[in-house]
Short mmCIF file of C-alpha atoms in Angstrom, two decimals:
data_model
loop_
_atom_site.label_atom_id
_atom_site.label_comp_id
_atom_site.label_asym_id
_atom_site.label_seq_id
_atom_site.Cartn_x
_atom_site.Cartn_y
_atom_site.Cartn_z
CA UNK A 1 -33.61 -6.96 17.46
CA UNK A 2 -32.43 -7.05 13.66
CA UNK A 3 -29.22 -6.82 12.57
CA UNK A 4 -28.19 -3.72 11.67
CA UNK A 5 -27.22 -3.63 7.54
CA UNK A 6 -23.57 -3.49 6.71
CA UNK A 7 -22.51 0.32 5.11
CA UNK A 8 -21.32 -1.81 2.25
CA UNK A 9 -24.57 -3.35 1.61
CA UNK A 10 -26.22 -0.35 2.16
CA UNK A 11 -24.25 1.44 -0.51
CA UNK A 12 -24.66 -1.22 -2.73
CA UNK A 13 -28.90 -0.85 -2.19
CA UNK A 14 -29.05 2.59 -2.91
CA UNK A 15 -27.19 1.88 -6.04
CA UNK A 16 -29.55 -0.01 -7.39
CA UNK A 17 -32.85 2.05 -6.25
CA UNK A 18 -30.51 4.96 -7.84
CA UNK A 19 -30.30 3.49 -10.99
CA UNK A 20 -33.53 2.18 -11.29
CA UNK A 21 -34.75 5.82 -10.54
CA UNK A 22 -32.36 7.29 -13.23
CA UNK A 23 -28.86 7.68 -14.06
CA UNK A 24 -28.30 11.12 -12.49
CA UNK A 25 -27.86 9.42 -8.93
CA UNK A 26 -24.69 7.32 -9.93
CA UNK A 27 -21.68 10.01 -9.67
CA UNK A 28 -23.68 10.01 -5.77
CA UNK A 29 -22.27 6.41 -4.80
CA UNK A 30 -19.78 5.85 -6.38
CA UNK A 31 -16.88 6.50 -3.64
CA UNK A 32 -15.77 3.36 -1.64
CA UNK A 33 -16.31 2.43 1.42
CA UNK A 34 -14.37 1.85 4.80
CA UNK A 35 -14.85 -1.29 7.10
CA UNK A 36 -12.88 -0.66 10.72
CA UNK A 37 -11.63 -3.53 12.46
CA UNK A 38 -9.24 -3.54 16.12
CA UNK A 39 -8.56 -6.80 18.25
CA UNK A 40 -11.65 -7.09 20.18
CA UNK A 41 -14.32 -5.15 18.03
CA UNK A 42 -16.25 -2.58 19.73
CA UNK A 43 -20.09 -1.47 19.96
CA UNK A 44 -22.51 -2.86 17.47
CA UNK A 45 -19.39 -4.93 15.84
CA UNK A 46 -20.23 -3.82 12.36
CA UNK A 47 -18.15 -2.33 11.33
CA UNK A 48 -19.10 1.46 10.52
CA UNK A 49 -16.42 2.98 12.30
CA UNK A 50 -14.13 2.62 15.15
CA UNK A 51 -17.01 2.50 17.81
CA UNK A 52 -18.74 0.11 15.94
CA UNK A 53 -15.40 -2.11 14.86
CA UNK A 54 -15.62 -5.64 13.41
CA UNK A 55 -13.48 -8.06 15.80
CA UNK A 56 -10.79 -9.63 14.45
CA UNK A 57 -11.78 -13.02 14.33
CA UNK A 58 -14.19 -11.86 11.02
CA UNK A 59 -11.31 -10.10 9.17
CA UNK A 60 -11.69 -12.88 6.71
CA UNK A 61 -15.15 -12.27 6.19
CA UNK A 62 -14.23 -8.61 5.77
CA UNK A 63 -11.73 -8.97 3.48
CA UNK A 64 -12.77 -11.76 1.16
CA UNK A 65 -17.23 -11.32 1.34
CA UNK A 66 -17.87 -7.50 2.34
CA UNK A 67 -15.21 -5.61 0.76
CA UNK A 68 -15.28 -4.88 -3.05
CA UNK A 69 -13.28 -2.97 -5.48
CA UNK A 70 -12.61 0.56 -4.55
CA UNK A 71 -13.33 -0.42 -0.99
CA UNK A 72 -11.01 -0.22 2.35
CA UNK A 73 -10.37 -2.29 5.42
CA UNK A 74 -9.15 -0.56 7.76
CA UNK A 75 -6.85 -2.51 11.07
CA UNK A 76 -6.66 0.08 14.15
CA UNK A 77 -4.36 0.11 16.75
CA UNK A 78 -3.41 -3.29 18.94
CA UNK A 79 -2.41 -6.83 19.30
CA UNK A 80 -3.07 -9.13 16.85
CA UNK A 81 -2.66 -12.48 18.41
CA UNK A 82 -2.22 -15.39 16.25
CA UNK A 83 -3.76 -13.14 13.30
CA UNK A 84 -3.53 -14.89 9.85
CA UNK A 85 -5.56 -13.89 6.68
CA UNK A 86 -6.04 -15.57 3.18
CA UNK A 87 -6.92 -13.02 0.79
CA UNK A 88 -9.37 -14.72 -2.01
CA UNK A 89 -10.61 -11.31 -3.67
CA UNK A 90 -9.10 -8.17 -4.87
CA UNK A 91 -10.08 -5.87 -6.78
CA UNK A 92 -10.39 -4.27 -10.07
CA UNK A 93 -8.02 -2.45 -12.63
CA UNK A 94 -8.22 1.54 -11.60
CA UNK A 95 -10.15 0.60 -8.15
CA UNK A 96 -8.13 -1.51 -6.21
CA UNK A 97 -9.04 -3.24 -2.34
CA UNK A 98 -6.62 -1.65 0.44
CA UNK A 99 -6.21 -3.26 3.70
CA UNK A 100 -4.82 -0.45 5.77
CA UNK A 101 -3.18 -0.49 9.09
CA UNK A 102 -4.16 2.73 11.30
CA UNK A 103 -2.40 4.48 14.24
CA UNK A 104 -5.55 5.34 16.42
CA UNK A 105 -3.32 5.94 19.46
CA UNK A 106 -1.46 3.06 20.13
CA UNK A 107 0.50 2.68 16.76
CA UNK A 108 0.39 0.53 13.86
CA UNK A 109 -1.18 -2.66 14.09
CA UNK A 110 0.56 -5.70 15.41
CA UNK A 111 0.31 -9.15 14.28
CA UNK A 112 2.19 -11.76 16.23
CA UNK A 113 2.32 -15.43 15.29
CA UNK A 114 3.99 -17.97 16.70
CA UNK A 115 6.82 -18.62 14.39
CA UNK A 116 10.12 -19.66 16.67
CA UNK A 117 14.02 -19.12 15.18
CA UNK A 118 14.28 -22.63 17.28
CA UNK A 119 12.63 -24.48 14.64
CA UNK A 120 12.76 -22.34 11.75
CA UNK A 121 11.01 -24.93 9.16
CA UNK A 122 7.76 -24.67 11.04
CA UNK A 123 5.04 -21.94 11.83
CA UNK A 124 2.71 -19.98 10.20
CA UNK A 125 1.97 -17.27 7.27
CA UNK A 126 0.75 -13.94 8.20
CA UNK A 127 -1.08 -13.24 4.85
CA UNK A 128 -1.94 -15.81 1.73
CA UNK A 129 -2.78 -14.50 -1.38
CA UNK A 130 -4.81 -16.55 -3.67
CA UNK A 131 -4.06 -17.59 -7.28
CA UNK A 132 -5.40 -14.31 -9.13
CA UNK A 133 -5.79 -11.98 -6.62
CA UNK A 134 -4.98 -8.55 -8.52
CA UNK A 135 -5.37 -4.78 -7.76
CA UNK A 136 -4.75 -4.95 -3.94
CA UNK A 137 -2.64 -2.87 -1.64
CA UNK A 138 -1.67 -4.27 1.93
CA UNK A 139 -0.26 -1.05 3.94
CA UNK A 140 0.55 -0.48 7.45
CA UNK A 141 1.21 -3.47 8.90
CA UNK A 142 3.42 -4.76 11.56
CA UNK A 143 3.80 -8.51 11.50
CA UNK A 144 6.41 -10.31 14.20
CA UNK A 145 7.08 -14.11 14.09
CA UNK A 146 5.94 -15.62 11.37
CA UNK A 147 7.82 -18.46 8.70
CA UNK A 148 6.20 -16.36 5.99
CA UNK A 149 4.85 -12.74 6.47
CA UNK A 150 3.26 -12.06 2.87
CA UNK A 151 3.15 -14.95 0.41
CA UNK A 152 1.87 -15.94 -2.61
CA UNK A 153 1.46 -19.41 -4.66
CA UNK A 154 4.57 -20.98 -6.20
CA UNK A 155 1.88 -23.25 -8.16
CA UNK A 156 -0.51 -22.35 -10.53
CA UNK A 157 -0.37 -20.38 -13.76
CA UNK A 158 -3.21 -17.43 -12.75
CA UNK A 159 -0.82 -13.82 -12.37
CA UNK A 160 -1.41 -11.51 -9.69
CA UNK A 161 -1.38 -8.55 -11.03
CA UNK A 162 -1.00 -4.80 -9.85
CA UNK A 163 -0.80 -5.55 -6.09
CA UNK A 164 1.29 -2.96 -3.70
CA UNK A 165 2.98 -3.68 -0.07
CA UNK A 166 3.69 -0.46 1.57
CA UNK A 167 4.88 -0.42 5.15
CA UNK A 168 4.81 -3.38 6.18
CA UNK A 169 7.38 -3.98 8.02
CA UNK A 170 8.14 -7.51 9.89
CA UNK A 171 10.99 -8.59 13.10
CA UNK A 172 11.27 -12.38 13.94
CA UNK A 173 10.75 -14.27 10.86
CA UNK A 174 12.29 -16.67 8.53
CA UNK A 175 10.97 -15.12 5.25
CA UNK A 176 9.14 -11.51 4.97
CA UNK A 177 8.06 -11.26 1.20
CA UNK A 178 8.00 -15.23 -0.65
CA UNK A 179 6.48 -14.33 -3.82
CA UNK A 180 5.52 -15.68 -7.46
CA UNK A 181 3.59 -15.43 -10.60
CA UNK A 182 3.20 -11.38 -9.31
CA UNK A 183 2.86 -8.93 -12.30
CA UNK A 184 3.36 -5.15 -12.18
CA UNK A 185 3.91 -5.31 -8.42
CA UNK A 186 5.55 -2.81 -6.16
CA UNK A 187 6.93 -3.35 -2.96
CA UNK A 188 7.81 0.55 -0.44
CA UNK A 189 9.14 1.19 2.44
CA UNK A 190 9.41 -2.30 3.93
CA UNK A 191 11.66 -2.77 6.76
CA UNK A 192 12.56 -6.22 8.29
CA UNK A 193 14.78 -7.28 10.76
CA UNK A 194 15.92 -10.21 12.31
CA UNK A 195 14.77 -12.62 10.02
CA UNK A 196 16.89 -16.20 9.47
CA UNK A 197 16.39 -17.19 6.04
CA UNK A 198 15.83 -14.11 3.58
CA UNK A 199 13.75 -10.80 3.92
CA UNK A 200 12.48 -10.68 -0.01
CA UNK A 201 12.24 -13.86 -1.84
CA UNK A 202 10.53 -13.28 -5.68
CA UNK A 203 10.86 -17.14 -6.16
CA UNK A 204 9.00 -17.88 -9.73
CA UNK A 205 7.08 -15.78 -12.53
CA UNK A 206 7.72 -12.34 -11.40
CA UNK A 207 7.33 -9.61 -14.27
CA UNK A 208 7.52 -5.82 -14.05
CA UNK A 209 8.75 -5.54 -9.93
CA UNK A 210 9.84 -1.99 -8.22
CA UNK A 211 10.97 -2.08 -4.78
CA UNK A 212 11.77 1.07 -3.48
CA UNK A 213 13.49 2.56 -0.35
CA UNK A 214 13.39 -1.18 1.54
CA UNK A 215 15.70 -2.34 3.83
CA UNK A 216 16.54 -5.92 5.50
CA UNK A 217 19.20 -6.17 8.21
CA UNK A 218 19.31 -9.82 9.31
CA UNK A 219 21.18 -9.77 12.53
CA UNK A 220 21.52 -5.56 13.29
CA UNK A 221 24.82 -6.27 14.19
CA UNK A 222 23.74 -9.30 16.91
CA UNK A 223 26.84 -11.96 16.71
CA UNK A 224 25.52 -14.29 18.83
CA UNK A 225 21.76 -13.86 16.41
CA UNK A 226 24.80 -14.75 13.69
CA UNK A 227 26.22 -17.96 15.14
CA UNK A 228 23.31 -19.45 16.46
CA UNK A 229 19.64 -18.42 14.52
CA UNK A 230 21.14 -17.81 10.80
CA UNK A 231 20.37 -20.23 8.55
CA UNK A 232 22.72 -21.31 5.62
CA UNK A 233 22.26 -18.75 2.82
CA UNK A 234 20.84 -15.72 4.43
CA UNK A 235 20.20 -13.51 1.69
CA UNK A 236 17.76 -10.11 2.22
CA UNK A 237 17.27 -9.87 -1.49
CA UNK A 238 16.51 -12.77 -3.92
CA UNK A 239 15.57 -13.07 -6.99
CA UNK A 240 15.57 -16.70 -8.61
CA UNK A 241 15.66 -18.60 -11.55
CA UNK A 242 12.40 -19.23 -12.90
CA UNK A 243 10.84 -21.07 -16.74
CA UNK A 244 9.63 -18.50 -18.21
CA UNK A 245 12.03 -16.42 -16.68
CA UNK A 246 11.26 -13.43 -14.15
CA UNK A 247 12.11 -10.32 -15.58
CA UNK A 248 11.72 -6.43 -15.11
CA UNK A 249 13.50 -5.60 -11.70
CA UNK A 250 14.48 -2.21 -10.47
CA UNK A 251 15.81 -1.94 -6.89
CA UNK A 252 15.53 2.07 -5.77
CA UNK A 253 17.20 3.07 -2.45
CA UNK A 254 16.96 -0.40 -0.79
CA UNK A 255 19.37 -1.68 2.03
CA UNK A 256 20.49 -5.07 2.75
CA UNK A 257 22.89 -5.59 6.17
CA UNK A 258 24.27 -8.10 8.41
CA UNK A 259 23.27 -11.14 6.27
CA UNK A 260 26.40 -13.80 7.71
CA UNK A 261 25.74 -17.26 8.37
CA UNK A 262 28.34 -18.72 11.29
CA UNK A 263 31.40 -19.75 9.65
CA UNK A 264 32.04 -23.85 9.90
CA UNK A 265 35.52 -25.39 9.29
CA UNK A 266 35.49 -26.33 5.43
CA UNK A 267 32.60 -25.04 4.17
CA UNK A 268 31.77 -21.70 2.20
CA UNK A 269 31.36 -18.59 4.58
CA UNK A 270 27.53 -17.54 2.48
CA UNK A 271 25.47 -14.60 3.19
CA UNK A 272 24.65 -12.10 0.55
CA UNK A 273 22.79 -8.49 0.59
CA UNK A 274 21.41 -8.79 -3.08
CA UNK A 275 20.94 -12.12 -5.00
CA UNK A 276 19.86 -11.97 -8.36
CA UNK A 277 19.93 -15.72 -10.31
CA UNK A 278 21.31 -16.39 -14.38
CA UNK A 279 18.09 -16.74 -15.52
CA UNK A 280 16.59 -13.29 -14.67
CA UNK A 281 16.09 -10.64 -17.43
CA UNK A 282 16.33 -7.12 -17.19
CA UNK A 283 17.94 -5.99 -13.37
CA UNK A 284 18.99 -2.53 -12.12
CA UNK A 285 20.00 -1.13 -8.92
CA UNK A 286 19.81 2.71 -8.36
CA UNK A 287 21.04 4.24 -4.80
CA UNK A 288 21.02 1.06 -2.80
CA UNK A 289 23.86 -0.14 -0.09
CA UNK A 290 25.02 -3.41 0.62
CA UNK A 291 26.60 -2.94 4.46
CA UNK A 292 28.19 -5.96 6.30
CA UNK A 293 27.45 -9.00 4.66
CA UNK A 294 29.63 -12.14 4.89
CA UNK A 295 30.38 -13.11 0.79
CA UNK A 296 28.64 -10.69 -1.51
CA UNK A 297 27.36 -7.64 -1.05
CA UNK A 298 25.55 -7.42 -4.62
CA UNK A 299 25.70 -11.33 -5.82
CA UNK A 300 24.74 -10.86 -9.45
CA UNK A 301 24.53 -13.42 -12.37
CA UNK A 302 22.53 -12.03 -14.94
CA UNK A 303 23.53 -8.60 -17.08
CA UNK A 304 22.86 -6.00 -15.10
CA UNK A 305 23.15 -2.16 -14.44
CA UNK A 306 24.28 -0.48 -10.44
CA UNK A 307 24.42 3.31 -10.24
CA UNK A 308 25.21 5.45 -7.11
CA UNK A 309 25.59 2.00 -5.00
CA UNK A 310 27.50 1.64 -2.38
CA UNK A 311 29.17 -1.62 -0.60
CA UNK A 312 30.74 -1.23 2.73
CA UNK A 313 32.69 -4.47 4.75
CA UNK A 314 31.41 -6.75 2.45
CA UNK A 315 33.71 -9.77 1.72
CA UNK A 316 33.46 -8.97 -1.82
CA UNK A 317 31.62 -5.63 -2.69
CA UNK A 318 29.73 -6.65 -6.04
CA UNK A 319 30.04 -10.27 -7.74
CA UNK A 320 29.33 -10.14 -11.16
CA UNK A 321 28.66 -13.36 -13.38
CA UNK A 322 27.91 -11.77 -16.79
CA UNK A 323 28.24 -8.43 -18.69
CA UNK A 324 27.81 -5.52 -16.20
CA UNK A 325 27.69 -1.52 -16.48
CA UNK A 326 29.08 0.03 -13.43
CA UNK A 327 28.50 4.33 -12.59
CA UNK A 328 29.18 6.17 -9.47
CA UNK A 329 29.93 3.64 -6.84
CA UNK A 330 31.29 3.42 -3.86
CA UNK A 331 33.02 0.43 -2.51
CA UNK A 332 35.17 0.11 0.47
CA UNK A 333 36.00 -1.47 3.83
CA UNK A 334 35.96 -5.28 3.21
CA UNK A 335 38.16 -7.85 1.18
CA UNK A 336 37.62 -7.13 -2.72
CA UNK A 337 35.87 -4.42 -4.16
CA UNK A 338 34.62 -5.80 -7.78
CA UNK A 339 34.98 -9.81 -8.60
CA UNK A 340 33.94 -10.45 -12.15
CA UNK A 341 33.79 -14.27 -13.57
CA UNK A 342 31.86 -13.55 -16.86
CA UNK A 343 31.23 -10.87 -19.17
CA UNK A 344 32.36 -7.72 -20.31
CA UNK A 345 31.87 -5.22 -16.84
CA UNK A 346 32.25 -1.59 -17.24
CA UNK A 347 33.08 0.82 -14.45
CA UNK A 348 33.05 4.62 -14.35
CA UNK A 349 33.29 6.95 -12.32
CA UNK A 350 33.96 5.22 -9.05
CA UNK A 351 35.66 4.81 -5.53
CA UNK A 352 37.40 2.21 -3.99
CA UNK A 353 38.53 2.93 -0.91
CA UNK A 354 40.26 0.88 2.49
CA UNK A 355 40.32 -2.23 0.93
CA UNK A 356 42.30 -5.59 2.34
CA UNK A 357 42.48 -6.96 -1.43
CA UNK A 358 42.56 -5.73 -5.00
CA UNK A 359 39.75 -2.53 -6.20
CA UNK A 360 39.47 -4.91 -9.22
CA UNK A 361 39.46 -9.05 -9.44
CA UNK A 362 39.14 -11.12 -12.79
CA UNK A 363 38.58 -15.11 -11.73
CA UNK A 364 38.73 -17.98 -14.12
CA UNK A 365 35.92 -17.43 -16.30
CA UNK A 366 35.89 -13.55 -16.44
CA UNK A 367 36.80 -13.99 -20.79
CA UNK A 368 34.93 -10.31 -20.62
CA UNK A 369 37.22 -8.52 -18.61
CA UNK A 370 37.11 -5.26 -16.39
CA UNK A 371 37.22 -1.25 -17.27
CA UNK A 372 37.43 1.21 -14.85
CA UNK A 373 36.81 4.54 -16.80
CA UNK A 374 37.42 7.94 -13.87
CA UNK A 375 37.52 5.80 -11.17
CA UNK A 376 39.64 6.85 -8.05
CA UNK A 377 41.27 4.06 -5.96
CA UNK A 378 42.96 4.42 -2.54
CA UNK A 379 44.10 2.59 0.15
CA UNK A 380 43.55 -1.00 -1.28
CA UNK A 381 45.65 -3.61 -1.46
CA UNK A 382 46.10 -3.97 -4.74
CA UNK A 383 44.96 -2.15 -7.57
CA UNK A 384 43.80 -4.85 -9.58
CA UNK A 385 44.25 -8.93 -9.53
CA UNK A 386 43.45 -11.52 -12.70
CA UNK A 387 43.30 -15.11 -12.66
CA UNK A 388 42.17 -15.41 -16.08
CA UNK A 389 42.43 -14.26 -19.72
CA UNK A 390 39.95 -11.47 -19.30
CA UNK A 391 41.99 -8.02 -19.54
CA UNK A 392 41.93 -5.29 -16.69
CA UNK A 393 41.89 -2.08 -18.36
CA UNK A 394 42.62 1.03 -16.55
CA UNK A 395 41.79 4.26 -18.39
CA UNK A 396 41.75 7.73 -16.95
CA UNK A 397 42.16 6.90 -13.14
CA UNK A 398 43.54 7.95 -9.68
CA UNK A 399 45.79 5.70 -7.27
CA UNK A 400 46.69 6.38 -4.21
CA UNK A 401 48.91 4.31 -1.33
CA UNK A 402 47.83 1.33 -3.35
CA UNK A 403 50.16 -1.20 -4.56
CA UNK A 404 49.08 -1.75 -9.00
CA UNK A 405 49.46 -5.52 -7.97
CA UNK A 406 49.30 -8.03 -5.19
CA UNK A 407 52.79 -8.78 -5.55
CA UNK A 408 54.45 -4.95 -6.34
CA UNK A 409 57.03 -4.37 -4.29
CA UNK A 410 55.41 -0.78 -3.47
CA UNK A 411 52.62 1.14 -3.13
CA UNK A 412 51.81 4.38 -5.69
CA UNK A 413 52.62 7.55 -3.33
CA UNK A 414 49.74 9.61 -2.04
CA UNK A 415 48.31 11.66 -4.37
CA UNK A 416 47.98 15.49 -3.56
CA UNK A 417 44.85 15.98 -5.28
CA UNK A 418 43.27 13.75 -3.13
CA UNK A 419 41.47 15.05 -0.38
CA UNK A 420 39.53 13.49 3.00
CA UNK A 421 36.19 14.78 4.21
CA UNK A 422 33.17 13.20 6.80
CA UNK A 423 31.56 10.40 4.92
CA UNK A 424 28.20 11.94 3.53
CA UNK A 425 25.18 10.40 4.78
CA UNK A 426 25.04 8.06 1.69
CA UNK A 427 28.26 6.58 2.98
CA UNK A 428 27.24 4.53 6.31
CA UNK A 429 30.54 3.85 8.32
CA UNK A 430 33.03 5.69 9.69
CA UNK A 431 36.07 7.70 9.01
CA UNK A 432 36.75 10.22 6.29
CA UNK A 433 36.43 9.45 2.60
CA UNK A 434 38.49 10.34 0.20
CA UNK A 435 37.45 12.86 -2.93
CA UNK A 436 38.98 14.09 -5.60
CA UNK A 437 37.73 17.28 -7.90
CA UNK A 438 37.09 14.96 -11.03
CA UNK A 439 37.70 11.16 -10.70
CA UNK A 440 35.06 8.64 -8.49
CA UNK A 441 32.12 8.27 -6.41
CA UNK A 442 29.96 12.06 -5.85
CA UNK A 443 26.72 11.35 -3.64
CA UNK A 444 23.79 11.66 -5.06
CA UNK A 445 20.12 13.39 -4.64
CA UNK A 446 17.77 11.99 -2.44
CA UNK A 447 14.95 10.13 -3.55
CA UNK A 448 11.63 10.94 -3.10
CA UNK A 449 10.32 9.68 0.29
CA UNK A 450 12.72 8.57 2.60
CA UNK A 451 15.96 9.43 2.59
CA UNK A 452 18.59 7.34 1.42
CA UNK A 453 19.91 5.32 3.85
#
């Protein structure tokens, strides 16, 4: 009995009878086509639809020989055991390939390697992307234990260009996203958890990167996950120094928690929600929350711009190494709220709140000093402390049971104006906030999508 024809090559067929027969036919096959995969395959194993599924074991052959631009594979419900995939075609600018996960009753598809947080170093990528590959989308996916869930080449000078992750999300790993020479990419709605090393690493040769309403919570809370799986450096986002450099970053309504390697006698406590490197050009963070991390909730070298951030029972809230424009944040619940050692850093309009040190910190290289423009600051320890020559400039703000130095002899009395309300749901944590009519932090909108979290 024959093999049946592939849909794909069938469309392709009557597009060239069509045109050989005349032009009007074109605008009749021109939409793309869907391959259907699950675990096992099913029926004829061709993949025309989910009775007829491809197995697994030819979702190479899918991918990287049937599919063309404009053209879908589709992963249904299930179990991926010991799935991996390197992807050696995309598509083309305007039609791009989509590998799609689909809940046909049982969820999103599953892959599961065999990655261990025993030996960390060692194990296996979910997906490789090839030198070039451009104008893909991976969405849908659910990848557990893996050393690398979505990678691309840290060699080689080809870009990939226009590519999109969307949902997929990834437990159990060392590294989630490990990505380089990427151009006009965006990463949405990627959640991972539980992950030893970091969640997004854009390593070398990034340009033009969105990430939007992401989050990565290395331990949710686990102590003993802390102590014993961690690795030195947990980060859940990095971006790093690169020649040329990478450049073009904007981080929307992302999330980065619980990133605390286990403390050792004599060395530095590390573990940072947001890591962006000196060499990096152009950085801005819009809406996102830095929750729980040992050091640094937003570890920043480069210029860059945070508004409506937040950074909760952090060890220090945001680092800044160079010149840095601060509006509408809120910072609160851990040892320092701001720690500059560079540049000029502005702040407006923001609240610092329940803090064991100073709102403000200036260290021995901060020549730039620190502004806080409308900023209200309460129940700190210190309004602000300087090591160096870099000025602390206070202009127009609010202090409340906070002492103006480490070493005053009293606190500024309570200020009436003040008032305490719920957190709003911007504000993870407990315990009322403080507010004031016109000085510091005011939530803002929600995105589109998700809310913020």
């Amino acid at each position: 009995m024959p093999v049946p024809a592939h849909p794909l090559a069938v469309r392709q067929t009557i597009y060239c009878l069509c045109f050989v027969g005349g032009v009007a036919w074109l605008s009749g096959v021109a939409a793309a086509g869907d391959l259907h995969v699950t675990p096992d395959g099913a029926g004829r194993r061709d993949g025309a639809g989910w009775a007829d599924a491809l197995p697994a074991e030819r979702l190479d052959a899918a991918v990287n020989d049937l599919a063309g631009p404009g053209d879908r594979v589709l992963l249904g419900s299930g179990r991926y055991e010991n799935q991996f995939l390197k992807i050696r075609t995309g598509g083309t600018e305007g039609r791009p390939k989509e590998i799609r996960g689909v809940d046909t009753g049982e969820g999103l598809p599953t892959w599961v390697g065999t990655w261990s947080a025993t030996d960390p170093k060692k194990g296996p990528t979910a997906v490789s992307l090839g030198p070039g590959v451009s104008d893909l989308t991976l969405a849908g996916l659910r990848l557990r234990n893996y050393q690398f869930g979505v990678r691309a080449p840290t060699d080689g000078e080809e870009p990939l260009e226009r590519l999109t992750l969307d949902d997929v999300d990834a437990a159990q790993m060392r590294h989630h996203l490990y990505l380089s020479n990427c151009r006009e990419l965006t990463v949405a709605d990627c959640d991972v958890v539980r992950y030893s090393k970091h969640a997004f690493r854009f390593e070398r040769g990034c340009r033009g990167v969105r990430v939007m309403r992401c989050t990565a919570d290395c331990s949710e809370g686990d102590e003993a996950w802390e102590q014993n799986t961690a690795e030195p450096l947990p980060f859940g986002f990095v971006v790093n120094n690169s020649n040329p450099p990478q450049s073009d970053f904007q981080f929307e309504d992302c999330s980065a928690a619980n990133n605390r390697m286990a403390v050792t006698p004599g060395k530095y406590a590390n573990g940072d929600g947001f890591v962006v490197e000196g060499s990096v050009e152009g950085v801005s963070f819009v809406r996102c929350t830095a929750v729980r991390n040992r050091d640094g909730g937003f570890d920043l070298k480069p210029p860059v711009s945070l508004r409506d951030c937040v950074a909760l029972d952090n060890g220090r809230g945001i680092r800044l190494w160079s010149e840095a424009t601060v509006d509408n944040c809120f910072l609160g619940d851990g040892k320092t709220g701001l720690w500059s050692n560079g540049g000029a850093a502005t702040v407006r309009s923001s609240t610092f709140h329940r803090l064991a040190g100073p709102a403000a910190m200036t260290d021995d290289r901060a020549t730039g000093g620190v502004t806080l423009i409308d900023c209200l600051i309460a129940d700190c320890g210190a309004v602000w402390k300087k090591t160096s020559k870099g000025p602390v400039t206070l202009t127009e703000i609010v202090v409340s049971e906070t002492r103006p130095t480490p070493d005053a002899r009293s606190k500024a009395p309570a200020d009436p104006s003040i008032q305490f309300a719920a957190p709003p749901a911007a504000l993870p944590g407990e315990g009322p906030r403080p507010t004031h009519p016109t000085k510091g932090y005011r939530p803002p909108e929600q995105s589109e999508g998700r809310p913020v979290r």
